[in-house]
Coordinates of C-alpha atoms and ligand atoms in Angstrom, one line a residue:
M1 CA 110.1 68.0 79.5
S2 CA 106.7 67.8 77.9
Q3 CA 106.1 69.7 74.7
R4 CA 105.4 73.4 75.0
E5 CA 101.7 74.3 74.4
T6 CA 100.5 76.5 71.5
W7 CA 97.3 78.3 70.6
A8 CA 94.9 76.0 68.8
T9 CA 93.9 78.6 66.3
R10 CA 95.1 82.0 65.0
A11 CA 91.8 83.5 66.2
G12 CA 92.6 82.1 69.6
F13 CA 95.8 84.1 69.8
I14 CA 94.1 87.3 68.6
L15 CA 91.3 87.0 71.0
A16 CA 93.5 86.2 73.9
A17 CA 95.7 89.3 73.1
V18 CA 92.6 91.4 72.7
G19 CA 91.4 90.0 76.1
S20 CA 94.7 91.1 77.6
A21 CA 94.5 94.5 76.1
V22 CA 90.9 95.2 76.8
G23 CA 90.6 95.7 80.5
L24 CA 90.2 98.2 83.3
G25 CA 92.4 100.5 81.1
N26 CA 89.7 100.7 78.5
I27 CA 86.5 100.7 80.5
W28 CA 87.6 102.3 83.7
Q29 CA 90.5 104.7 82.8
F30 CA 90.0 105.6 79.2
P31 CA 86.6 107.2 79.3
F32 CA 87.4 108.9 82.6
K33 CA 90.7 110.3 81.4
T34 CA 88.9 111.4 78.3
A35 CA 86.3 113.1 80.4
T36 CA 88.9 115.0 82.5
N37 CA 91.4 115.8 79.8
G38 CA 89.6 117.8 77.2
G39 CA 87.3 115.2 75.7
A40 CA 87.9 114.4 72.0
A41 CA 91.3 116.2 72.0
F42 CA 92.5 113.5 74.4
V43 CA 91.0 110.8 72.2
F44 CA 92.8 112.2 69.2
V45 CA 96.2 112.1 70.9
Y46 CA 95.5 108.7 72.2
L47 CA 94.6 107.4 68.7
L48 CA 97.8 108.8 67.3
A49 CA 99.8 107.2 70.1
A50 CA 98.1 103.8 69.7
V51 CA 98.8 103.7 66.0
L52 CA 102.2 105.4 65.7
I53 CA 103.8 104.2 68.9
G54 CA 101.7 101.3 70.3
L55 CA 101.4 99.3 67.1
P56 CA 105.1 99.3 66.3
A57 CA 105.9 98.5 69.9
I58 CA 103.5 95.6 70.2
L59 CA 104.9 94.1 67.0
G60 CA 108.3 94.3 68.6
E61 CA 107.1 92.2 71.5
F62 CA 105.4 89.7 69.1
V63 CA 108.7 89.3 67.3
I64 CA 110.6 88.6 70.5
G65 CA 108.0 86.0 71.6
R66 CA 107.5 84.2 68.3
R67 CA 111.1 84.1 67.4
S68 CA 112.2 82.6 70.7
K69 CA 109.1 80.5 71.5
L70 CA 110.0 81.0 75.1
N71 CA 108.9 83.0 78.1
A72 CA 109.6 86.7 78.5
I73 CA 112.7 86.1 80.5
E74 CA 114.5 83.3 78.8
A75 CA 113.6 84.6 75.4
F76 CA 116.5 86.9 75.4
G77 CA 119.0 84.1 76.0
R78 CA 117.5 82.1 73.2
L79 CA 117.9 85.1 70.9
K80 CA 121.6 85.0 71.9
R81 CA 121.4 88.2 73.8
P82 CA 121.5 86.9 77.4
E83 CA 122.7 90.3 78.8
W84 CA 119.3 91.7 77.8
T85 CA 117.5 89.3 80.0
I86 CA 117.2 92.3 82.3
V87 CA 114.5 93.7 80.0
G88 CA 112.4 90.6 80.4
A89 CA 113.0 90.6 84.1
L90 CA 111.9 94.2 84.4
G91 CA 108.8 93.5 82.3
L92 CA 107.9 90.6 84.6
F93 CA 108.4 92.7 87.7
T94 CA 106.3 95.5 86.2
G95 CA 103.5 93.0 85.4
M96 CA 103.5 91.6 88.9
W97 CA 103.6 95.0 90.4
I98 CA 100.5 96.0 88.4
L99 CA 98.7 92.8 89.0
S100 CA 98.9 93.2 92.7
Y101 CA 96.7 96.3 92.7
Y102 CA 94.8 95.6 89.4
S103 CA 93.3 92.7 91.4
V104 CA 92.3 95.0 94.2
V105 CA 90.2 97.0 91.7
G106 CA 88.9 93.7 90.3
G107 CA 87.7 93.0 93.8
W108 CA 85.9 96.3 94.0
V109 CA 84.2 95.4 90.7
V110 CA 82.9 92.2 92.2
R111 CA 81.6 94.1 95.1
Y112 CA 79.8 96.6 92.8
I113 CA 78.0 93.9 90.9
F114 CA 76.3 92.9 94.1
G115 CA 76.0 96.5 95.3
S116 CA 74.1 97.2 92.0
A117 CA 71.8 94.3 92.4
T118 CA 70.8 95.2 95.9
G119 CA 71.0 98.9 95.5
A120 CA 73.4 99.0 98.4
Y121 CA 75.2 102.1 97.2
F122 CA 72.2 104.0 96.0
G123 CA 71.8 106.0 99.2
S124 CA 75.3 107.4 99.2
P125 CA 77.7 106.3 96.5
G126 CA 80.6 108.3 98.0
E127 CA 80.3 106.8 101.5
Y128 CA 79.8 103.3 100.1
F129 CA 83.0 103.6 98.1
A130 CA 84.9 104.8 101.1
A131 CA 83.6 101.9 103.1
V132 CA 84.3 99.1 100.7
S133 CA 87.4 100.2 98.8
M134 CA 89.8 99.4 101.6
G135 CA 90.0 97.2 104.6
P136 CA 89.1 93.6 105.3
D137 CA 86.3 93.3 102.7
A138 CA 88.5 94.8 99.9
I139 CA 91.3 92.4 100.9
A140 CA 88.9 89.4 100.8
L141 CA 87.5 90.3 97.4
H142 CA 91.0 91.0 96.0
G143 CA 91.8 87.4 97.1
L144 CA 88.7 86.1 95.3
F145 CA 89.7 87.9 92.1
M146 CA 93.2 86.5 92.3
L147 CA 91.6 83.0 92.8
F148 CA 89.5 83.4 89.6
T149 CA 92.6 84.5 87.7
A150 CA 94.7 81.6 88.8
S151 CA 91.9 79.1 88.1
I152 CA 91.9 80.1 84.4
V153 CA 95.7 80.2 84.1
A154 CA 96.0 76.8 85.8
F155 CA 94.2 75.2 82.8
G156 CA 96.9 76.3 80.5
I157 CA 96.9 77.9 77.1
E158 CA 94.5 76.0 75.0
D159 CA 92.1 74.8 77.6
G160 CA 92.4 77.7 80.0
I161 CA 93.2 81.1 78.4
E162 CA 92.1 80.4 74.9
K163 CA 88.8 78.9 75.8
A164 CA 88.0 81.5 78.4
T165 CA 88.9 84.5 76.2
K166 CA 87.0 83.1 73.2
L167 CA 83.9 83.5 75.4
M168 CA 84.9 86.6 77.2
V169 CA 85.9 89.0 74.4
P170 CA 82.7 88.7 72.4
S171 CA 80.6 89.0 75.6
I172 CA 82.4 92.3 76.4
V173 CA 81.5 93.7 73.0
V174 CA 77.9 92.6 73.1
I175 CA 77.2 93.9 76.6
L176 CA 78.9 97.2 76.0
L177 CA 76.9 97.7 72.8
A178 CA 73.7 97.0 74.7
L179 CA 74.7 99.4 77.4
A180 CA 75.7 102.1 74.9
I181 CA 72.2 101.8 73.3
Y182 CA 70.6 102.2 76.7
A183 CA 72.9 105.1 77.5
A184 CA 71.8 106.9 74.4
T185 CA 68.3 107.2 75.9
L186 CA 69.5 109.0 79.0
P187 CA 68.9 112.7 79.4
G188 CA 72.1 114.6 78.6
A189 CA 73.3 112.0 76.1
A190 CA 73.5 114.6 73.4
D191 CA 75.7 116.9 75.5
A192 CA 77.9 113.9 76.4
Y193 CA 78.4 113.1 72.7
A194 CA 79.2 116.7 71.9
Y195 CA 81.8 116.8 74.6
Y196 CA 83.2 113.4 73.6
L197 CA 83.3 114.1 69.9
N198 CA 84.3 117.7 69.6
P199 CA 87.9 118.2 70.4
D200 CA 88.9 121.0 72.7
F201 CA 92.2 121.8 71.0
E202 CA 92.7 124.9 73.1
Y203 CA 92.7 122.8 76.2
L204 CA 95.1 120.3 74.5
F205 CA 97.6 123.0 73.5
A206 CA 97.5 124.6 76.8
N207 CA 98.3 121.3 78.5
L208 CA 100.3 119.6 75.9
G209 CA 103.1 118.5 78.3
D210 CA 100.7 116.8 80.6
V211 CA 98.2 115.4 78.1
V212 CA 100.6 113.8 75.6
P213 CA 102.6 111.7 78.0
F214 CA 99.4 110.7 79.7
A215 CA 97.9 109.6 76.4
V216 CA 101.0 107.7 75.4
S217 CA 101.3 105.9 78.8
Q218 CA 97.6 105.1 78.5
A219 CA 98.3 103.5 75.2
F220 CA 101.1 101.3 76.6
F221 CA 99.0 100.2 79.5
S222 CA 96.0 99.5 77.4
L223 CA 98.0 97.5 74.9
S224 CA 99.6 95.5 77.7
L225 CA 103.0 96.6 76.7
G226 CA 106.2 96.5 78.8
M227 CA 105.0 93.7 81.0
G228 CA 106.1 90.6 79.1
A229 CA 102.4 89.8 78.4
M230 CA 102.6 90.2 74.6
I231 CA 106.0 88.5 74.4
T232 CA 104.5 85.5 76.3
Y233 CA 101.3 85.3 74.3
A234 CA 103.2 85.5 71.0
S235 CA 105.6 82.7 72.2
Y236 CA 102.7 80.3 71.9
I237 CA 102.0 81.1 68.3
D238 CA 102.6 78.0 66.1
G239 CA 103.3 78.8 62.6
D240 CA 103.8 81.8 60.4
E241 CA 100.8 84.1 60.5
S242 CA 101.1 87.7 59.6
L243 CA 102.2 89.6 62.7
P244 CA 101.4 93.0 61.3
A245 CA 97.9 91.9 60.4
D246 CA 97.4 90.4 63.9
G247 CA 98.9 93.5 65.6
A248 CA 96.7 95.9 63.6
T249 CA 93.6 93.8 64.4
I250 CA 94.4 93.9 68.1
V251 CA 95.1 97.6 68.2
V252 CA 92.0 98.4 66.3
L253 CA 89.7 96.2 68.5
N254 CA 91.3 97.5 71.7
T255 CA 90.7 101.1 70.6
L256 CA 87.1 100.4 69.5
V257 CA 86.3 98.9 72.8
G258 CA 87.7 101.9 74.6
L259 CA 85.7 104.2 72.4
L260 CA 82.6 102.2 72.9
A261 CA 83.1 102.3 76.7
G262 CA 83.1 106.1 76.3
F263 CA 79.7 105.9 74.7
V264 CA 78.5 104.2 77.9
V265 CA 80.4 106.1 80.6
L266 CA 80.1 109.7 79.3
P267 CA 76.3 109.7 79.0
L268 CA 76.1 108.3 82.5
L269 CA 78.3 111.0 83.9
F270 CA 76.4 113.7 82.1
A271 CA 73.0 112.2 83.1
Q272 CA 74.0 112.4 86.7
Q273 CA 75.7 115.7 87.0
G274 CA 75.2 117.4 83.7
G275 CA 78.9 117.3 82.9
V276 CA 82.1 116.2 84.4
S277 CA 82.2 117.5 87.9
E278 CA 85.2 118.8 89.7
T279 CA 84.9 116.3 92.5
A280 CA 84.8 113.4 90.2
A281 CA 87.8 114.8 88.3
G282 CA 90.0 115.2 91.3
G283 CA 88.8 112.1 93.1
G284 CA 91.6 109.6 92.5
P285 CA 91.1 105.9 91.8
G286 CA 87.6 105.8 93.1
A287 CA 86.2 108.6 91.0
L288 CA 84.7 106.5 88.3
F289 CA 83.1 104.1 90.8
V290 CA 81.5 106.9 92.7
A291 CA 80.4 108.9 89.6
V292 CA 79.0 106.0 87.6
A293 CA 77.4 104.4 90.7
G294 CA 75.7 107.8 91.3
A295 CA 74.3 107.7 87.9
F296 CA 72.9 104.2 88.4
A297 CA 71.4 105.3 91.7
D298 CA 69.5 108.1 90.0
L299 CA 68.0 105.6 87.6
G300 CA 66.3 103.5 90.2
M301 CA 65.3 100.0 89.1
A302 CA 66.7 100.3 85.6
G303 CA 69.9 101.5 87.2
R304 CA 70.2 98.2 89.1
A305 CA 70.0 96.2 86.0
A306 CA 72.3 98.5 84.1
G307 CA 74.7 98.5 87.1
V308 CA 74.9 94.7 87.2
L309 CA 75.6 94.6 83.5
F310 CA 78.1 97.4 83.6
F311 CA 80.2 96.1 86.5
G312 CA 79.8 92.6 85.0
V313 CA 81.4 93.6 81.8
V314 CA 84.2 95.4 83.7
L315 CA 84.8 92.2 85.6
I316 CA 85.1 90.1 82.5
A317 CA 87.5 92.6 80.9
A318 CA 89.6 92.8 84.1
L319 CA 89.8 89.0 84.4
S320 CA 90.8 88.5 80.8
S321 CA 93.7 91.0 81.4
A322 CA 94.8 89.7 84.7
I323 CA 95.3 86.2 83.3
S324 CA 97.8 87.5 80.8
L325 CA 99.8 89.1 83.7
L326 CA 99.8 85.9 85.7
E327 CA 100.7 83.9 82.7
V328 CA 104.0 85.8 82.3
V329 CA 105.5 84.5 85.5
T330 CA 103.7 81.2 85.2
S331 CA 105.2 80.5 81.8
Y332 CA 108.6 81.4 83.0
V333 CA 108.6 79.1 86.0
V334 CA 107.0 76.3 84.0
D335 CA 109.4 76.6 81.1
K336 CA 112.5 77.0 83.2
Y337 CA 112.0 74.7 86.1
G338 CA 109.4 72.3 84.7
F339 CA 107.1 73.0 87.6
D340 CA 103.6 72.0 87.6
R341 CA 101.4 74.7 86.1
K342 CA 98.6 74.6 88.6
T343 CA 100.9 74.9 91.6
T344 CA 102.8 77.7 90.0
A345 CA 99.7 79.7 89.0
F346 CA 98.1 79.4 92.5
G347 CA 101.4 79.9 94.2
F348 CA 102.2 83.2 92.5
A349 CA 98.6 84.3 92.9
G350 CA 99.0 83.7 96.6
A351 CA 102.2 85.7 96.8
L352 CA 100.6 88.6 94.8
F353 CA 97.6 88.4 97.1
V354 CA 99.9 89.2 100.0
V355 CA 101.5 92.1 98.2
G356 CA 98.1 93.4 97.2
T357 CA 97.0 93.6 100.8
L358 CA 98.8 96.9 101.0
P359 CA 96.8 98.6 98.2
A360 CA 93.7 96.8 99.3
G361 CA 94.2 98.1 102.8
D362 CA 94.5 101.7 101.8
T363 CA 93.6 103.5 98.5
A364 CA 96.5 105.9 99.0
W365 CA 98.8 102.9 98.5
L366 CA 96.8 101.9 95.4
G367 CA 97.2 105.4 93.9
W368 CA 100.9 105.3 94.7
F369 CA 101.4 101.8 93.1
D370 CA 99.6 103.1 90.0
T371 CA 101.6 106.3 89.7
V372 CA 104.9 104.4 90.0
A373 CA 103.8 102.0 87.3
Y374 CA 102.6 104.7 84.9
K375 CA 105.3 107.3 85.3
F376 CA 108.3 105.1 85.7
L377 CA 108.1 101.3 85.3
L378 CA 106.0 101.2 82.2
P379 CA 107.9 103.8 80.1
V380 CA 111.3 102.4 81.2
S381 CA 110.3 98.9 80.4
V382 CA 108.8 99.8 77.0
L383 CA 111.8 102.0 76.2
L384 CA 114.3 99.2 76.8
G385 CA 112.2 96.8 74.9
V386 CA 111.9 99.1 71.9
F387 CA 115.6 99.8 71.9
F388 CA 116.4 96.1 72.1
V389 CA 114.2 95.2 69.1
G390 CA 115.3 98.1 67.0
W391 CA 119.0 98.4 67.7
V392 CA 120.1 95.1 69.2
L393 CA 118.0 92.5 67.3
G394 CA 117.6 94.7 64.2
P395 CA 117.8 92.5 61.1
V396 CA 116.7 89.4 63.1
A397 CA 113.6 91.3 64.2
L398 CA 112.9 92.3 60.6
D399 CA 113.4 88.7 59.4
E400 CA 110.9 87.4 62.0
L401 CA 108.4 90.1 61.3
R402 CA 108.5 89.2 57.6
N403 CA 107.6 85.6 58.2
G404 CA 104.1 85.1 57.0
T405 CA 103.5 88.7 56.0
G406 CA 103.0 87.8 52.3
G407 CA 101.8 90.9 50.5
L408 CA 102.5 93.0 53.5
A409 CA 106.3 92.2 53.4
S410 CA 107.1 95.8 52.5
V411 CA 106.0 97.1 55.8
G412 CA 109.0 95.5 57.5
P413 CA 111.7 98.0 56.8
A414 CA 109.4 101.0 57.5
W415 CA 108.5 99.3 60.8
L416 CA 112.1 98.8 61.8
W417 CA 112.9 102.4 60.9
M418 CA 110.0 103.6 63.0
V419 CA 111.0 101.5 66.0
R420 CA 114.6 102.7 65.7
T421 CA 113.8 106.4 65.5
F422 CA 110.3 107.9 66.1
V423 CA 109.0 105.3 68.6
L424 CA 112.2 105.3 70.6
V425 CA 112.3 109.1 70.8
A426 CA 108.6 109.3 71.7
V427 CA 108.9 106.7 74.5
L428 CA 112.0 108.5 75.8
A429 CA 110.2 111.8 75.8
T430 CA 107.2 110.3 77.6
L431 CA 109.5 108.9 80.3
L432 CA 111.3 112.2 80.7
L433 CA 108.1 114.2 80.9
G434 CA 106.7 111.8 83.4
V435 CA 109.8 111.8 85.5
N436 CA 109.8 115.5 85.4
T437 CA 106.6 115.5 87.3
L438 CA 107.6 112.7 89.7
Y439 CA 107.9 115.3 92.4
E440 CA 104.1 115.7 92.1
M441 CA 103.7 112.1 93.1
P442 CA 101.7 111.4 96.1
P443 CA 104.0 110.8 99.1
I444 CA 104.6 107.2 100.1
P445 CA 101.8 106.5 102.4
S446 CA 102.6 105.4 105.9
V447 CA 101.5 101.9 106.8
Ligands
LIG1 N1 95.7 96.2 79.1 C1 95.0 96.0 80.3 C2 94.0 97.1 80.5 O1 93.8 97.9 79.7 C3 95.9 96.0 81.5 C4 97.0 95.1 81.3 C5 98.3 95.5 81.3 C6 96.8 93.7 81.2 C7 99.3 94.7 81.1 C8 97.9 92.9 81.0 C9 99.1 93.3 80.9 O2 93.3 97.1 81.5

């Protein structure tokens, strides 16, 4: 078999991982969840979750990947713990599950780039969303998004993912910055900042049981945990760079992009409706599309340009995440069966396209897929992964983390201790609190 690929540079790995992390979770969900969950209080909990739970957990995935230098499934066998392969398999399943509907939302975004340019949704953003979010058009654009994704993955690590994300990640930051500056000039920006930056702790304490697991799951999703993505990306690291330093960089950049997106989205919401409206809050997956589109509509010509840029940046972010999900299964099949990478990438994209016709055909399905992922698949997958790293790999994990840490070597034992205790308990609590409200899940939609 030909030699396994690696990242050409350390920055290449970091940018690819940031590209995976920064996605719809940051620009679509984070500002919106913040807006509907008590503003800065939610941000505060999210930050704690990202640093105290997300960072140790992402390091765990890096350790599995770099130590084994193999895909997220076979890694466990190479680490001499083949019975834990199930953890990798669950991660791969979770990733494919998520990609099937993530791509549908990606398709909406493509639609909205054109809709902004032509002003198609300006007359009635709500009706427009209802018309384009499901049915044949949504299915076609979901297919197109899958095709884009597969085209990048087909080129491999160095020539595909690394080159693409090197371009994409800086563009995301630059465009968001420009939009944030523009958003600052909108009427109501001051109110938006006040809401965004002053924590409503009363709300937080009154709703602790809901907000905390929500913020923690958001951190998992946003850091691409529990889906084999970070294991896979870390498996292409060549050499002993400091994983804690890389992990911290990735967590910080991911969080900054989420916060920056808030500086774009919240002023838009406040400009349009003077606050966070009830309809937008209860509106399900389309709420952001409807609310933000409404704001662009109010801004006339400037709104068209801002809309193209906004949905353009969302598209780039979504693509750089989707490729990391498709790479998980692609690397597995390529490593294990020596299949051709191009055929594999397009083949799985095709299969996921078919699965995604369900959420693309009906947003009720999309919401259902998302809820199952958030409340169940992600926490279970992260929980098993964390348990594996802390209690099964244990000293081996510590040894791998230490490679290349240099002056940071002393963080190792503290990290392992965190993974074994606090992180494990926190993930378990999130799972239980989520499952506890599973009965509130939307019913399985009928076909
Ligand atoms: N982290 C991405 C986001 O925030 C989503 C994602 C999850 C991507 C898992 C890859 C793997 O949108």
